Amino acid sequence: MAPENTSATPTTESKTEPKQRVSVSDERKAHPSSANARRMSNASKPKVSNQRQTTHDGRTAQTETEYCQKGKSAPKKRSERNESNRTSMASTNIPKANLIPKCEYQSAEDVQAAVDEMREFFQTGTTMPLHYRRSILVKLRSYLKKHEEEALQALTDDLGKSSFEGYATELGIVYDEIRFCLSKMYGWAKPKRVPTPLAHFPSSSKIYASPYGVAAVLSPWNYPLQLALVPMVDALTAGNCVVLKPSRTSPSTSAFLQKLCQEVFDDCLVRCLPGSGKMNDWILDVHFDKIFFTGSPAIGKQIMHAAADNLTDVTLELGGKSPCIIASDANLKRAAQRVAWGKCINSGQTCVAPDYFLVHESVADAFADELATYLLQYYGKRILQCDYYPHIINEHHFDRVCSLIDNHGPKTRIAFGGGRDRSSLRIEPTILTGVTLDDPVMKEEIFGPVIPIITWNELDEVFSYVRNFGHPLACYIFSESKVMQEQIIQAIPFGGATINDVVIHLANNHMGFGGFGDSGMGSYHGKQGFDCFTHYKSTLKKSTKIEIPVRVPPFTKTKSIILKLMMR
């Protein structure tokens, strides 16, 4: 189905078309926001040029003409969109610097004024019809398809990601989220009828999905495309307007995102704020209706503190030290293969990367040898010269990771790697053995290609180690024993887990991804992403045909008996 614009366009026709016959049963079956419902609705009524649209939860969507009369810009008509597409195709050869406008924000008040304008647009109801939301997602996907090479090149510029890794870990996940939302959004947004207690007879109950309003998506530098666009897709699917603030630490991808927002969306629907130190401070003073933040726990606390002033709903996707537990019965070959892959994705700069390795003492040496074998197989003997091996984001983080390697304890040794090249910001995957909790590498989240191995003998030792680091975002278990797998899952608090592999649990749209406690609050992806940006309005409708006078005075013995029968 071709995307439709929600705006009612003026027409000069004064006569109405003959009505087509539509069965009542068909009209009842059609969802209020579905294509069938729209076709039947159009067939059963004359065309009216200034007719308002009613959304699935009863709100009235303001027409484009009415909104523009107030001096606001509204979503573009189809002819204007086609012209915009032709213009954007012709502008692909323009240098990036020309595509990014100068900062139009001089203070927090300027940002607040922009957010207030977006909130006013949201309150017109334009974002409520589901076919409007669908058209936005389709347009976003089309833009990404046309500018794929530019997006992947930006990831290469910022992080040294190969095109394959950039697509597999960023762009492909965005496509998958858009596809999933397009296929499920009508069911998610449809009002849900739920049972009503007998005490409220005669009545019925429904739950309505309602967007928050203007949502802020504050994204990090390590997966600058995926972690900006996936929550934005979820927010748009739920019917919100979005303020996107990408990280200034990944400048090429941030420039691409700003260009994308300018060319795909109206400013009243999506705005991309330029990254700067001042902007980071201003954001904390702006009143949003929802804040979605991905980053460090330290900044997460600041975001939450600022949100408390306006009682703004917050979702925090943080990080932490995620353990990888390797039991004595683990398939060491498979464990080494998969750890070598997962730990070196983005050169270890992944919030769900296995941070430290708790390996049973009987297989610790064998695991380290297998791991070294597969690291050489994947990246060659000259890893620092490997074209598809990513680099650290900048010199600050390069120096930080190197210090974790160099300042190890007296009993710790470098079993593999340790090399680095400042000119390319690459650090070899480095296996550390004999690690203790006193080593610097165990004092913070590593966020680099360092693999510290700690040995254990009894499972209680594993639980003791993990509890030192609060609530990790992820947990990985390599064991063939279902009993041990279940025992670890039940005993350790964590955000999400993968058994006999690493990282991949976050790529399943059918289950949410997120942490709790130290690693964040709330989840997203798929239905959980829709829920993340949605308030559910519980609504009870009472019939006026009859009144059962049980709840009103005087309170007789008979009423007490009836009350206890209904509420027991």
Coordinates of C-alpha atoms in Angstrom, one line a residue:
M1 CA 0.0 0.0 0.0
A2 CA 1.3 3.4 -0.9
P3 CA 1.8 5.8 1.9
E4 CA -0.9 8.3 2.4
N5 CA -0.7 11.9 3.7
T6 CA -3.1 12.6 6.6
S7 CA -3.7 16.2 5.5
A8 CA -7.0 17.0 3.9
T9 CA -6.2 18.9 0.7
P10 CA -8.6 21.5 -0.7
T11 CA -10.8 20.5 -3.6
T12 CA -12.9 22.6 -6.0
E13 CA -15.4 19.8 -6.7
S14 CA -18.9 20.8 -5.4
K15 CA -20.8 17.6 -6.4
T16 CA -20.5 14.4 -4.4
E17 CA -19.8 11.0 -5.8
P18 CA -22.6 8.3 -5.6
K19 CA -22.4 6.2 -2.4
Q20 CA -21.1 2.7 -2.7
R21 CA -22.8 0.0 -0.8
V22 CA -20.8 -1.3 2.2
S23 CA -22.0 -3.9 4.6
V24 CA -22.3 -3.1 8.3
S25 CA -20.5 -6.2 9.3
D26 CA -17.5 -5.3 7.1
E27 CA -17.3 -1.8 8.6
R28 CA -17.4 -3.2 12.1
K29 CA -14.5 -5.6 11.3
A30 CA -12.3 -2.9 9.9
H31 CA -9.9 -1.2 12.2
P32 CA -10.6 2.5 12.5
S33 CA -7.1 3.4 11.2
S34 CA -6.7 0.6 8.7
A35 CA -6.8 1.0 4.9
N36 CA -10.1 -0.9 4.6
A37 CA -11.8 1.4 7.1
R38 CA -10.6 4.4 5.2
R39 CA -11.8 3.1 1.9
M40 CA -15.2 2.2 3.3
S41 CA -15.5 5.5 5.1
N42 CA -14.6 7.4 1.9
A43 CA -17.1 5.4 -0.1
S44 CA -20.0 6.1 2.3
K45 CA -19.6 9.9 2.6
P46 CA -19.1 12.9 0.3
K47 CA -15.7 14.5 -0.1
V48 CA -15.3 17.5 2.2
S49 CA -12.4 19.8 1.7
N50 CA -11.9 21.0 5.3
Q51 CA -13.0 17.9 7.1
R52 CA -11.2 17.0 10.3
Q53 CA -9.9 13.5 10.9
T54 CA -10.6 11.5 14.0
T55 CA -7.9 9.3 15.3
H56 CA -8.1 5.8 16.8
D57 CA -8.5 7.0 20.4
G58 CA -11.1 9.7 19.6
R59 CA -8.7 12.7 19.2
T60 CA -9.3 15.1 16.3
A61 CA -6.4 15.6 13.9
Q62 CA -6.0 19.1 12.5
T63 CA -5.8 19.5 8.8
E64 CA -2.7 20.8 7.1
T65 CA -4.6 23.8 5.8
E66 CA -5.7 24.8 9.3
Y67 CA -2.3 24.3 10.8
C68 CA -0.5 26.3 8.1
Q69 CA -3.0 29.2 8.6
K70 CA -1.5 29.5 12.0
G71 CA 1.9 30.1 10.5
K72 CA 3.2 26.6 11.2
S73 CA 4.7 24.2 8.7
A74 CA 2.9 20.9 8.3
P75 CA 3.7 17.6 6.7
K76 CA 4.4 17.9 3.0
K77 CA 1.9 16.9 0.3
R78 CA 2.7 14.1 -2.1
S79 CA 3.8 16.4 -4.9
E80 CA 5.9 18.4 -2.5
R81 CA 7.5 15.1 -1.2
N82 CA 8.3 14.0 -4.8
E83 CA 9.9 17.4 -5.4
S84 CA 11.9 17.1 -2.2
N85 CA 13.1 13.7 -3.1
R86 CA 14.3 15.0 -6.5
T87 CA 16.1 17.8 -4.7
S88 CA 17.7 15.5 -2.2
M89 CA 18.9 13.1 -5.0
A90 CA 20.4 16.1 -6.8
S91 CA 22.2 17.2 -3.6
T92 CA 24.0 14.0 -2.8
N93 CA 27.2 15.4 -4.2
I94 CA 27.2 18.5 -2.1
P95 CA 29.9 18.5 0.6
K96 CA 28.8 17.6 4.0
A97 CA 29.6 21.0 5.5
N98 CA 27.1 22.6 3.2
L99 CA 24.3 20.3 4.3
I100 CA 24.7 21.1 8.0
P101 CA 23.2 24.5 8.9
K102 CA 24.7 26.8 11.4
C103 CA 23.5 26.3 15.0
E104 CA 20.2 28.2 15.4
Y105 CA 20.2 27.7 19.2
Q106 CA 21.9 30.2 21.4
S107 CA 20.5 29.2 24.8
A108 CA 18.3 26.7 26.6
E109 CA 15.4 29.0 26.0
D110 CA 15.8 28.6 22.3
V111 CA 15.7 24.9 22.6
Q112 CA 12.7 25.1 24.9
A113 CA 10.9 27.3 22.3
A114 CA 11.5 24.7 19.6
V115 CA 10.2 21.9 21.8
D116 CA 7.1 24.0 22.6
E117 CA 6.5 24.5 18.9
M118 CA 6.7 20.7 18.4
R119 CA 4.3 20.1 21.3
E120 CA 1.8 22.5 19.8
F121 CA 2.1 20.5 16.5
F122 CA 1.6 17.3 18.4
Q123 CA -1.5 18.6 20.1
T124 CA -3.2 19.2 16.7
G125 CA -3.4 15.4 16.5
T126 CA -1.6 15.2 13.2
T127 CA 0.6 12.3 14.4
M128 CA -2.3 10.2 15.7
P129 CA -3.6 8.5 12.5
L130 CA -1.7 5.2 12.0
H131 CA -1.4 5.6 8.2
Y132 CA 0.5 8.9 8.9
R133 CA 2.9 7.1 11.2
R134 CA 3.3 4.4 8.6
S135 CA 4.1 6.9 5.9
I136 CA 6.8 8.4 8.1
L137 CA 8.5 5.1 8.6
V138 CA 8.4 4.2 5.0
K139 CA 9.9 7.5 4.0
L140 CA 12.7 7.0 6.6
R141 CA 13.5 3.6 5.2
S142 CA 13.5 4.8 1.7
Y143 CA 16.0 7.6 2.6
L144 CA 18.3 5.1 4.3
K145 CA 18.2 2.8 1.3
K146 CA 19.2 5.6 -1.0
H147 CA 21.9 6.9 1.3
E148 CA 23.3 3.5 2.5
E149 CA 26.8 4.1 1.3
E150 CA 26.9 7.5 3.0
A151 CA 25.7 6.1 6.3
L152 CA 28.2 3.2 6.3
Q153 CA 31.1 5.6 5.3
A154 CA 30.2 7.8 8.3
L155 CA 30.5 4.8 10.6
T156 CA 33.9 3.9 9.0
D157 CA 35.1 7.5 9.5
D158 CA 34.1 7.6 13.2
L159 CA 34.9 4.0 14.3
G160 CA 36.7 2.3 11.5
K161 CA 33.8 -0.2 11.0
S162 CA 33.8 -2.1 7.7
S163 CA 30.7 -1.9 5.6
F164 CA 29.8 -5.4 6.6
E165 CA 30.0 -4.7 10.3
G166 CA 28.3 -1.3 9.9
Y167 CA 25.4 -3.0 8.2
A168 CA 25.2 -6.0 10.5
T169 CA 25.4 -4.1 13.8
E170 CA 23.8 -0.8 12.9
L171 CA 21.9 -0.2 9.7
G172 CA 20.5 -3.7 9.3
I173 CA 19.1 -3.5 12.9
V174 CA 17.4 -0.2 12.0
Y175 CA 15.8 -1.8 8.9
D176 CA 14.7 -4.7 11.0
E177 CA 13.1 -2.5 13.6
I178 CA 11.2 -0.5 10.9
R179 CA 10.0 -3.7 9.2
F180 CA 8.8 -5.1 12.5
C181 CA 7.0 -1.9 13.5
L182 CA 5.3 -1.6 10.1
S183 CA 4.0 -5.1 10.4
K184 CA 2.7 -4.9 14.0
M185 CA 1.8 -1.2 14.7
Y186 CA -1.9 -1.6 13.9
G187 CA -2.3 -4.4 16.4
W188 CA -0.3 -2.5 19.0
A189 CA -2.2 0.7 18.7
K190 CA -5.7 -0.8 18.6
P191 CA -7.7 -0.2 21.7
K192 CA -7.8 -3.4 23.8
R193 CA -11.0 -4.6 25.4
V194 CA -10.4 -6.1 28.8
P195 CA -12.8 -7.9 31.3
T196 CA -14.8 -5.7 33.8
P197 CA -15.6 -6.8 37.4
L198 CA -19.2 -7.9 38.0
A199 CA -19.4 -5.1 40.7
H200 CA -19.4 -2.5 37.9
F201 CA -22.2 -4.1 35.8
P202 CA -23.4 -3.0 33.3
S203 CA -20.1 -1.6 31.9
S204 CA -17.2 -2.3 29.5
S205 CA -13.5 -1.6 29.8
K206 CA -10.8 -0.7 27.2
I207 CA -7.2 0.4 27.2
Y208 CA -6.1 3.1 24.8
A209 CA -2.5 3.5 23.6
S210 CA -1.6 7.2 23.8
P211 CA 1.8 8.8 22.8
Y212 CA 3.6 11.0 25.4
G213 CA 4.1 14.0 23.2
V214 CA 7.6 15.3 22.5
A215 CA 10.2 12.7 23.2
A216 CA 13.9 13.3 23.6
V217 CA 16.3 10.6 22.2
L218 CA 19.8 11.2 23.5
S219 CA 22.1 8.8 21.8
P220 CA 25.8 7.8 22.4
W221 CA 28.9 7.5 20.2
N222 CA 29.6 3.8 20.2
Y223 CA 26.7 2.7 17.9
P224 CA 25.8 6.2 16.7
L225 CA 23.4 5.2 14.0
Q226 CA 21.6 2.2 15.6
L227 CA 21.2 3.7 19.0
A228 CA 19.8 6.9 17.6
L229 CA 17.4 5.6 15.0
V230 CA 16.0 2.5 16.7
P231 CA 14.5 4.4 19.6
M232 CA 13.4 7.1 17.2
V233 CA 11.6 4.6 15.1
D234 CA 9.8 3.3 18.2
A235 CA 8.9 6.8 19.3
L236 CA 7.5 7.7 15.9
T237 CA 5.6 4.4 15.7
A238 CA 3.9 5.3 19.0
G239 CA 2.9 8.7 17.6
N240 CA 5.4 11.0 19.3
C241 CA 7.3 13.9 18.0
V242 CA 11.1 13.4 18.5
V243 CA 14.0 15.6 19.4
L244 CA 17.2 13.7 18.5
K245 CA 20.5 14.7 20.1
P246 CA 23.4 12.6 18.7
S247 CA 26.8 12.5 20.3
R248 CA 29.4 15.1 19.2
T249 CA 32.1 12.4 19.8
S250 CA 31.0 10.6 16.5
P251 CA 30.9 13.7 14.2
S252 CA 30.5 12.0 10.8
T253 CA 27.5 10.0 11.9
S254 CA 26.0 12.9 13.8
A255 CA 26.3 15.0 10.6
F256 CA 24.6 12.3 8.6
L257 CA 21.8 12.1 11.2
Q258 CA 21.3 15.8 11.1
K259 CA 21.1 15.8 7.3
L260 CA 18.6 12.9 7.4
C261 CA 16.3 14.7 9.9
Q262 CA 16.4 17.9 7.7
E263 CA 15.6 16.1 4.5
V264 CA 13.1 13.4 5.7
F265 CA 11.0 15.1 8.4
D266 CA 9.2 18.4 9.1
D267 CA 10.8 20.4 11.9
C268 CA 7.6 20.1 13.9
L269 CA 7.8 16.3 13.9
V270 CA 11.6 15.6 14.3
R271 CA 14.4 17.9 15.1
C272 CA 18.1 17.0 15.4
L273 CA 20.0 19.2 17.8
P274 CA 23.7 19.8 17.1
G275 CA 26.1 18.3 19.6
S276 CA 28.2 20.6 21.8
G277 CA 29.1 21.1 25.4
K278 CA 26.6 23.9 25.8
M279 CA 23.8 21.8 24.2
N280 CA 24.5 19.0 26.6
D281 CA 23.9 21.4 29.5
W282 CA 20.8 23.1 27.9
I283 CA 19.1 19.7 27.3
L284 CA 19.0 19.3 31.1
D285 CA 16.9 22.5 31.5
V286 CA 14.3 21.7 28.8
H287 CA 10.9 20.2 29.5
F288 CA 10.2 17.1 27.5
D289 CA 7.3 14.7 27.8
K290 CA 9.6 11.6 27.6
I291 CA 13.4 11.2 27.8
F292 CA 15.3 8.2 26.3
F293 CA 19.0 8.2 27.2
T294 CA 21.7 5.7 26.2
G295 CA 25.1 6.3 27.9
S296 CA 27.1 6.0 31.1
P297 CA 25.5 5.6 34.6
A298 CA 27.1 8.9 35.7
I299 CA 25.3 10.9 32.9
G300 CA 22.2 8.8 33.4
K301 CA 22.0 10.1 37.0
Q302 CA 22.2 13.7 35.8
I303 CA 19.4 13.1 33.3
M304 CA 17.2 11.5 35.9
H305 CA 17.8 14.3 38.3
A306 CA 16.9 16.9 35.7
A307 CA 13.8 15.0 34.6
A308 CA 12.6 15.0 38.2
D309 CA 12.0 18.7 38.1
N310 CA 9.2 18.2 35.6
L311 CA 8.3 14.6 36.6
T312 CA 9.2 13.5 33.1
D313 CA 9.1 9.8 32.3
V314 CA 12.7 8.5 31.7
T315 CA 14.1 5.4 30.1
L316 CA 17.8 4.8 30.8
E317 CA 19.9 2.3 28.8
L318 CA 23.3 2.3 30.6
G319 CA 26.0 -0.4 30.8
G320 CA 28.2 -2.1 33.4
K321 CA 30.5 -5.0 33.7
S322 CA 28.8 -7.9 32.0
P323 CA 30.2 -11.3 32.9
C324 CA 30.9 -14.2 30.6
I325 CA 30.8 -17.5 32.6
I326 CA 32.5 -20.5 31.0
A327 CA 31.9 -23.8 32.8
S328 CA 34.1 -27.0 32.8
D329 CA 31.6 -28.7 30.4
A330 CA 31.5 -25.9 27.9
N331 CA 32.3 -26.5 24.2
L332 CA 35.6 -24.5 24.3
K333 CA 35.9 -24.3 20.5
R334 CA 32.5 -22.7 20.1
A335 CA 33.0 -20.5 23.1
A336 CA 36.3 -19.2 21.7
Q337 CA 34.9 -18.7 18.2
R338 CA 31.9 -16.7 19.5
V339 CA 33.8 -14.7 22.1
A340 CA 36.5 -13.7 19.6
W341 CA 33.7 -12.4 17.4
G342 CA 31.6 -10.7 20.0
K343 CA 34.4 -9.1 22.0
C344 CA 36.0 -7.6 18.9
I345 CA 32.8 -6.1 17.4
N346 CA 33.4 -2.4 17.3
S347 CA 36.8 -3.1 19.0
G348 CA 35.0 -3.9 22.3
Q349 CA 33.1 -0.6 22.5
T350 CA 29.8 -2.3 23.0
C351 CA 27.5 -1.8 26.1
V352 CA 26.6 -5.5 26.0
A353 CA 30.1 -6.8 25.2
P354 CA 31.3 -9.5 27.6
D355 CA 33.4 -7.4 30.0
Y356 CA 35.2 -10.0 32.0
F357 CA 35.5 -13.8 31.9
L358 CA 34.9 -16.2 34.7
V359 CA 36.4 -19.5 33.5
H360 CA 36.5 -22.7 35.4
E361 CA 40.1 -23.4 36.5
S362 CA 40.2 -26.8 34.7
V363 CA 39.7 -25.2 31.3
A364 CA 41.1 -21.7 31.7
D365 CA 44.4 -22.3 29.8
A366 CA 42.7 -24.3 27.1
F367 CA 40.2 -21.5 26.6
A368 CA 42.9 -18.8 26.4
D369 CA 44.7 -20.9 23.7
E370 CA 41.6 -21.5 21.7
L371 CA 40.7 -17.8 21.9
A372 CA 44.1 -16.7 20.7
T373 CA 43.8 -19.2 17.8
Y374 CA 40.5 -17.7 16.6
L375 CA 41.6 -14.1 17.0
L376 CA 44.5 -14.8 14.7
Q377 CA 42.2 -16.7 12.3
Y378 CA 39.8 -13.8 12.1
Y379 CA 42.2 -10.8 11.9
G380 CA 45.5 -12.3 10.9
K381 CA 48.9 -12.1 12.5
R382 CA 49.2 -8.4 11.9
I383 CA 45.9 -7.4 13.6
L384 CA 46.8 -3.7 13.7
Q385 CA 47.0 -3.6 9.9
C386 CA 43.7 -5.4 9.4
D387 CA 41.4 -3.2 7.3
Y388 CA 38.2 -4.5 8.8
Y389 CA 39.3 -4.4 12.5
P390 CA 37.7 -1.3 14.0
H391 CA 39.5 1.4 16.0
I392 CA 39.0 3.2 19.3
I393 CA 36.8 6.3 19.0
N394 CA 39.4 8.9 20.0
E395 CA 42.8 9.4 21.8
H396 CA 41.2 9.9 25.2
H397 CA 39.6 6.4 25.2
F398 CA 42.7 5.0 23.5
D399 CA 44.9 6.1 26.4
R400 CA 42.3 4.9 28.9
V401 CA 42.1 1.4 27.5
C402 CA 45.9 1.2 27.2
S403 CA 46.3 2.1 30.8
L404 CA 44.0 -0.7 31.8
I405 CA 46.4 -3.1 30.0
D406 CA 49.7 -1.6 31.2
N407 CA 48.8 -1.1 34.9
H408 CA 48.0 -4.6 35.6
G409 CA 48.8 -6.3 38.9
P410 CA 51.9 -8.3 39.7
K411 CA 50.2 -11.7 39.2
T412 CA 48.6 -10.8 35.9
R413 CA 50.2 -11.5 32.6
I414 CA 49.5 -10.7 29.0
A415 CA 48.8 -14.0 27.4
F416 CA 48.0 -12.6 23.9
G417 CA 48.1 -9.2 22.2
G418 CA 48.8 -6.0 24.0
G419 CA 50.1 -4.1 20.9
R420 CA 48.7 -0.8 19.9
D421 CA 49.1 1.9 17.2
R422 CA 48.2 5.5 18.2
S423 CA 48.2 6.7 14.6
S424 CA 45.3 4.4 13.7
L425 CA 43.8 4.2 17.2
R426 CA 43.9 0.4 17.1
I427 CA 44.5 -1.8 20.1
E428 CA 45.1 -5.5 19.6
P429 CA 42.7 -7.9 21.3
T430 CA 44.5 -8.5 24.6
I431 CA 44.0 -11.6 26.8
L432 CA 45.0 -11.1 30.5
T433 CA 45.3 -14.1 32.8
G434 CA 45.7 -14.3 36.5
V435 CA 43.5 -11.3 36.9
T436 CA 42.2 -10.3 40.4
L437 CA 39.6 -7.8 41.5
D438 CA 42.4 -5.5 42.4
D439 CA 43.5 -5.0 38.8
P440 CA 42.5 -1.7 37.2
V441 CA 40.7 -3.6 34.4
M442 CA 38.2 -4.8 37.1
K443 CA 37.5 -1.3 38.5
E444 CA 35.5 0.1 35.6
E445 CA 33.6 -1.0 32.4
I446 CA 36.4 -1.7 29.9
F447 CA 34.8 -0.6 26.6
G448 CA 37.8 -1.9 24.6
P449 CA 39.3 -5.2 23.3
V450 CA 40.6 -6.4 26.6
I451 CA 39.8 -9.9 27.8
P452 CA 40.5 -10.4 31.5
I453 CA 40.2 -14.0 32.7
I454 CA 39.4 -14.9 36.3
T455 CA 39.3 -18.6 37.4
W456 CA 36.8 -20.3 39.7
N457 CA 36.2 -23.7 41.1
E458 CA 32.8 -23.6 42.8
L459 CA 29.7 -21.9 41.3
D460 CA 29.2 -19.8 44.5
E461 CA 32.5 -18.1 43.6
V462 CA 30.9 -17.0 40.4
F463 CA 27.9 -15.5 42.2
S464 CA 30.2 -13.7 44.6
Y465 CA 32.3 -12.1 41.8
V466 CA 29.2 -11.0 39.9
R467 CA 27.6 -9.4 42.9
N468 CA 30.6 -7.1 43.3
F469 CA 29.4 -5.2 40.2
G470 CA 25.7 -4.6 40.9
H471 CA 23.3 -5.4 38.1
P472 CA 25.0 -6.0 34.8
L473 CA 23.3 -5.2 31.5
A474 CA 24.1 -8.7 30.1
C475 CA 25.2 -12.1 31.2
Y476 CA 26.7 -14.9 29.0
I477 CA 26.8 -18.5 29.9
F478 CA 28.8 -21.3 28.1
S479 CA 27.7 -24.7 29.5
E480 CA 26.1 -27.8 28.1
S481 CA 24.3 -28.4 31.4
K482 CA 20.7 -27.2 31.4
V483 CA 20.7 -27.4 35.2
M484 CA 23.7 -25.0 35.5
Q485 CA 22.3 -22.7 32.9
E486 CA 19.0 -22.4 34.8
Q487 CA 20.8 -22.1 38.1
I488 CA 22.9 -19.1 36.9
I489 CA 19.9 -17.4 35.3
Q490 CA 17.9 -17.6 38.5
A491 CA 20.7 -16.6 40.8
I492 CA 22.3 -13.5 39.0
P493 CA 20.4 -10.2 38.4
F494 CA 21.0 -8.9 34.9
G495 CA 19.3 -7.1 32.0
G496 CA 19.4 -9.9 29.4
A497 CA 21.3 -13.0 28.6
T498 CA 22.6 -15.3 25.9
I499 CA 23.5 -18.9 26.4
N500 CA 26.3 -20.4 24.4
D501 CA 26.9 -17.2 22.5
V502 CA 27.3 -13.5 23.1
V503 CA 25.6 -10.2 22.3
I504 CA 22.8 -11.5 20.0
H505 CA 19.9 -11.5 22.5
L506 CA 19.5 -7.7 21.8
A507 CA 18.7 -8.4 18.1
N508 CA 15.5 -10.2 18.8
N509 CA 12.5 -7.8 18.3
H510 CA 10.1 -10.2 19.9
M511 CA 11.6 -9.6 23.4
G512 CA 12.7 -6.3 24.9
F513 CA 16.2 -5.1 25.5
G514 CA 17.2 -3.1 28.6
G515 CA 18.8 -3.2 32.0
F516 CA 17.7 -2.5 35.6
G517 CA 19.4 -1.0 38.6
D518 CA 22.9 0.0 37.8
S519 CA 22.4 -0.9 34.1
G520 CA 19.4 1.3 33.5
M521 CA 15.6 1.2 33.7
G522 CA 13.0 0.3 31.0
S523 CA 13.4 -1.6 27.8
Y524 CA 12.8 -1.1 24.1
H525 CA 12.9 -2.9 20.7
G526 CA 9.7 -4.2 19.1
K527 CA 6.5 -4.1 21.2
Q528 CA 8.6 -3.0 24.2
G529 CA 9.8 -0.1 22.2
F530 CA 6.2 0.9 21.4
D531 CA 5.3 0.6 25.1
C532 CA 8.4 2.6 26.1
F533 CA 6.9 5.7 24.3
T534 CA 3.3 5.0 25.1
H535 CA 1.0 5.8 28.0
Y536 CA -1.9 3.4 28.3
K537 CA -5.2 5.0 29.2
S538 CA -7.5 2.7 31.2
T539 CA -11.1 3.6 30.3
L540 CA -14.4 2.2 31.8
K541 CA -17.7 2.9 30.1
K542 CA -20.9 2.5 32.1
S543 CA -24.3 2.0 30.5
T544 CA -27.1 4.5 31.4
K545 CA -29.9 2.1 30.6
I546 CA -30.2 0.6 34.1
E547 CA -28.8 1.4 37.6
I548 CA -28.3 -1.3 40.2
P549 CA -28.6 0.5 43.6
V550 CA -26.3 -1.7 45.6
R551 CA -23.5 0.8 46.2
V552 CA -25.7 3.7 47.4
P553 CA -27.1 4.3 50.8
P554 CA -28.9 3.1 52.8
F555 CA -26.6 0.1 53.4
T556 CA -28.9 -2.8 54.2
K557 CA -28.0 -6.3 55.1
T558 CA -29.1 -7.5 51.7
K559 CA -26.8 -5.1 50.0
S560 CA -23.9 -6.3 52.2
I561 CA -24.6 -9.9 51.1
I562 CA -24.7 -8.9 47.4
L563 CA -21.5 -6.8 47.8
K564 CA -19.6 -9.7 49.4
L565 CA -20.7 -12.1 46.6
M566 CA -19.5 -9.7 44.0
M567 CA -16.2 -8.7 45.7
R568 CA -14.7 -11.8 47.3

